[in-house]
Amino acid sequence: DQFNAYVRGPLRGSVEASVGKEDYLPLNSCVAATLPMILCGFMIALGCDGQADCGMSASNLGFASVTEYMLVNMFVCGIQTPLTWILTCPLVLRTTHLVTRAMSSGIW
């Protein structure tokens, strides 16, 4: 009983103070978690999807020029993908917290 009281009391408070609550993740942690995927997207885009010729890669994907292909890839890899994945981390944590709270209160 003393062990359980310690784990649920001071130890839990100490862990939450150093790590944070289960439904919160700081922005820098979200960026660090998604950075490898974002950089991999840049590698694929700048590497012309593994094709030796960027013109062939651009035409296979329906772009009129290599410049258009690179501009679209820079937008997707530089703005759209990072914003999507960085915002996904806290949204998933919040949704998980809400579902857990709803299930523990007896809704389901």
PDB file of C-alpha atoms in Angstrom, residues 17-65:
ATOM      1  CA  ALA A  17       7.087  17.518 -13.879  1.00  0.00           C
ATOM      2  CA  SER A  18      10.053  16.241 -15.890  1.00  0.00           C
ATOM      3  CA  VAL A  19       8.280  14.599 -18.832  1.00  0.00           C
ATOM      4  CA  GLY A  20       4.853  16.238 -18.928  1.00  0.00           C
ATOM      5  CA  LYS A  21       1.332  14.940 -18.951  1.00  0.00           C
ATOM      6  CA  GLU A  22       0.271  12.186 -21.305  1.00  0.00           C
ATOM      7  CA  ASP A  23      -1.737  14.546 -23.520  1.00  0.00           C
ATOM      8  CA  TYR A  24       0.974  17.187 -23.994  1.00  0.00           C
ATOM      9  CA  LEU A  25       4.101  17.202 -26.121  1.00  0.00           C
ATOM     10  CA  PRO A  26       6.241  20.341 -26.533  1.00  0.00           C
ATOM     11  CA  LEU A  27       6.675  21.722 -30.038  1.00  0.00           C
ATOM     12  CA  ASN A  28      10.409  21.025 -30.084  1.00  0.00           C
ATOM     13  CA  SER A  29       9.716  17.353 -29.305  1.00  0.00           C
ATOM     14  CA  CYS A  30       7.152  17.202 -32.125  1.00  0.00           C
ATOM     15  CA  VAL A  31       9.705  18.679 -34.525  1.00  0.00           C
ATOM     16  CA  ALA A  32      12.409  16.281 -33.338  1.00  0.00           C
ATOM     17  CA  ALA A  33      10.073  13.299 -33.732  1.00  0.00           C
ATOM     18  CA  THR A  34       9.097  14.191 -37.302  1.00  0.00           C
ATOM     19  CA  LEU A  35      12.408  15.612 -38.542  1.00  0.00           C
ATOM     20  CA  PRO A  36      13.759  12.324 -39.974  1.00  0.00           C
ATOM     21  CA  MET A  37      10.616  11.864 -42.076  1.00  0.00           C
ATOM     22  CA  ILE A  38      10.701  15.470 -43.262  1.00  0.00           C
ATOM     23  CA  LEU A  39      14.367  15.238 -44.243  1.00  0.00           C
ATOM     24  CA  CYS A  40      13.709  11.931 -46.020  1.00  0.00           C
ATOM     25  CA  GLY A  41      11.022  13.686 -48.073  1.00  0.00           C
ATOM     26  CA  PHE A  42      13.564  16.319 -49.121  1.00  0.00           C
ATOM     27  CA  MET A  43      16.031  13.584 -50.032  1.00  0.00           C
ATOM     28  CA  ILE A  44      13.471  11.837 -52.232  1.00  0.00           C
ATOM     29  CA  ALA A  45      12.325  15.087 -53.847  1.00  0.00           C
ATOM     30  CA  LEU A  46      15.810  16.456 -54.521  1.00  0.00           C
ATOM     31  CA  GLY A  47      16.950  13.028 -55.683  1.00  0.00           C
ATOM     32  CA  CYS A  48      14.238  13.095 -58.363  1.00  0.00           C
ATOM     33  CA  ASP A  49      12.471  10.048 -56.909  1.00  0.00           C
ATOM     34  CA  GLY A  50      15.511   7.859 -57.474  1.00  0.00           C
ATOM     35  CA  GLN A  51      15.586   8.550 -61.206  1.00  0.00           C
ATOM     36  CA  ALA A  52      18.888   9.389 -62.869  1.00  0.00           C
ATOM     37  CA  ASP A  53      17.195  12.107 -64.924  1.00  0.00           C
ATOM     38  CA  CYS A  54      15.054  14.747 -63.168  1.00  0.00           C
ATOM     39  CA  GLY A  55      13.334  15.583 -66.453  1.00  0.00           C
ATOM     40  CA  MET A  56      12.127  11.997 -66.790  1.00  0.00           C
ATOM     41  CA  SER A  57      10.900  11.977 -63.195  1.00  0.00           C
ATOM     42  CA  ALA A  58       9.060  15.274 -63.707  1.00  0.00           C
ATOM     43  CA  SER A  59       7.407  14.117 -66.934  1.00  0.00           C
ATOM     44  CA  ASN A  60       6.395  10.776 -65.372  1.00  0.00           C
ATOM     45  CA  LEU A  61       4.554  12.682 -62.653  1.00  0.00           C
ATOM     46  CA  GLY A  62       2.878  15.027 -65.161  1.00  0.00           C
ATOM     47  CA  PHE A  63       4.901  18.195 -64.637  1.00  0.00           C
ATOM     48  CA  ALA A  64       5.660  20.489 -67.561  1.00  0.00           C
ATOM     49  CA  SER A  65       9.227  21.206 -66.444  1.00  0.00           C
TER      50      SER A  65
END
